[in-house]
């Protein structure tokens, strides 16, 4: 029996899930070479939100990061998450731009493309899968796991078969919300392997505490590889940590085989990551580090939950939390049960808020209307015809049934012309980045670098505080949970954020 293998996500999803994608290339320099010696089947080093965040917040050119990490970790295959026709942006791009993006990524060292679509529409994966194969790379068709009346084993098996027909080398079960139960994982792995004969890899999150058990069940059912990360950029909203997975899988036939010094290296890297995690404390959140079963109750990704709390606060709708959440399945059903993943999680979330605030479908966002009219692709189930008619009227355009990118003219020449006019080198690398993040690339070449995040406020010197007082003696008590403290002073309760001095 072939053992399963581990992929390491610490340089991408690990910090995307736990530190708002803020780990810089510099912070990765000492870790990448060690990771390269550990026998991981892949290192996830690029893609997802890391390209947007690196350029926008860290002032890094995306291909420079890939070059650096490839140079430091040349032996292990590099892996990236690609949103099909959306590339690593938030809308559909022209085929020639998608082809150029994949080609440039391959040129700079990318090996495995994990290609998904936010609607699970295989047509939106077709160009990327073909481009990855043409570039001599591995293409993994990626299925977004979600729950709905139409997302059953038969649906996922059919999707797997279509992905195989398109030429994919493997299938990834992408459980972005950490919602898949172990028993269902086993059934899904068995079905996909049986129906496609392709390797099946699993990607999940420990958000609701199911992740590690899901991997054990998946591996016992035949999964070929699972994604793990390294503490402290692991667990909670991130991937299960590698050390724990090894312990959990011990004694099973297909437990990944690791070298004698593997655990020592994990410990060493954890130690190196600790100060990096602390340096990103502006972006980390205790809520993300723990198991949170809210996500099971609401069936949405953890990132969406925290965005949501903030947005409801901004709209003065905190008291409507339960009502808005009850509206999410209503919106999903009307839009043909679309999964909740970037960017549909945002589209559904905002529309649910609008429906509660203004009345159902009284105020429809253009993005929601575009989903209803087919401009994102085929939805898993038909869109509610009444909603579709309403959106057509409101937007003044007809629904489409073709692949949305068929309506987009080739874009590379136009991008080259624009860059040349702006005095920016019109390389294919710059063109594909400019297609997604024009302002950020212009700022980069204009020498504008993002402001570094403000350093945590320096605490006043110890002597200014006076002698410590035992709390109970002056009517003060405190309840501490992680870095949050409820401080009760003479009956009045204060929320306090604790920072280490
Ligand atoms: Mn993920």
Short mmCIF file of N, CA and C and ligand atoms in Angstrom, two decimals, residues 12-13 16-17 44 81 174-176 203-205 239, ligand 1:
data_model
loop_
_atom_site.label_atom_id
_atom_site.label_comp_id
_atom_site.label_asym_id
_atom_site.label_seq_id
_atom_site.Cartn_x
_atom_site.Cartn_y
_atom_site.Cartn_z
N UNK A 12 1.86 29.84 2.32
CA UNK A 12 0.74 30.49 1.64
C UNK A 12 -0.52 30.45 2.53
N UNK A 13 -1.22 29.34 2.53
CA UNK A 13 -2.51 29.37 3.24
C UNK A 13 -2.32 29.50 4.76
N UNK A 16 -2.11 33.08 5.21
CA UNK A 16 -3.32 33.72 4.69
C UNK A 16 -4.48 33.52 5.67
N UNK A 17 -4.57 32.31 6.24
CA UNK A 17 -5.70 32.01 7.12
C UNK A 17 -5.53 32.59 8.51
N UNK A 44 3.21 24.75 -0.86
CA UNK A 44 2.35 25.80 -1.41
C UNK A 44 3.02 27.14 -1.10
N UNK A 81 -2.58 28.06 -5.75
CA UNK A 81 -4.02 28.05 -5.90
C UNK A 81 -4.40 29.08 -6.97
N UNK A 174 -11.41 20.66 -2.09
CA UNK A 174 -11.08 21.92 -1.40
C UNK A 174 -12.21 22.26 -0.45
N UNK A 175 -11.94 22.08 0.83
CA UNK A 175 -12.96 22.34 1.85
C UNK A 175 -12.58 23.64 2.56
N UNK A 176 -12.87 24.77 1.89
CA UNK A 176 -12.37 26.06 2.36
C UNK A 176 -12.96 26.46 3.71
N UNK A 203 -7.68 19.26 0.86
CA UNK A 203 -7.31 20.53 1.49
C UNK A 203 -8.46 20.94 2.40
N UNK A 204 -8.18 21.04 3.70
CA UNK A 204 -9.24 21.52 4.58
C UNK A 204 -8.67 22.51 5.59
N UNK A 205 -9.53 22.98 6.47
CA UNK A 205 -9.16 23.93 7.52
C UNK A 205 -9.66 23.39 8.85
N UNK A 239 -4.63 25.21 8.30
CA UNK A 239 -4.61 23.75 8.14
C UNK A 239 -4.17 23.09 9.45
MN1 LIG B 1 -7.61 27.14 2.07
#
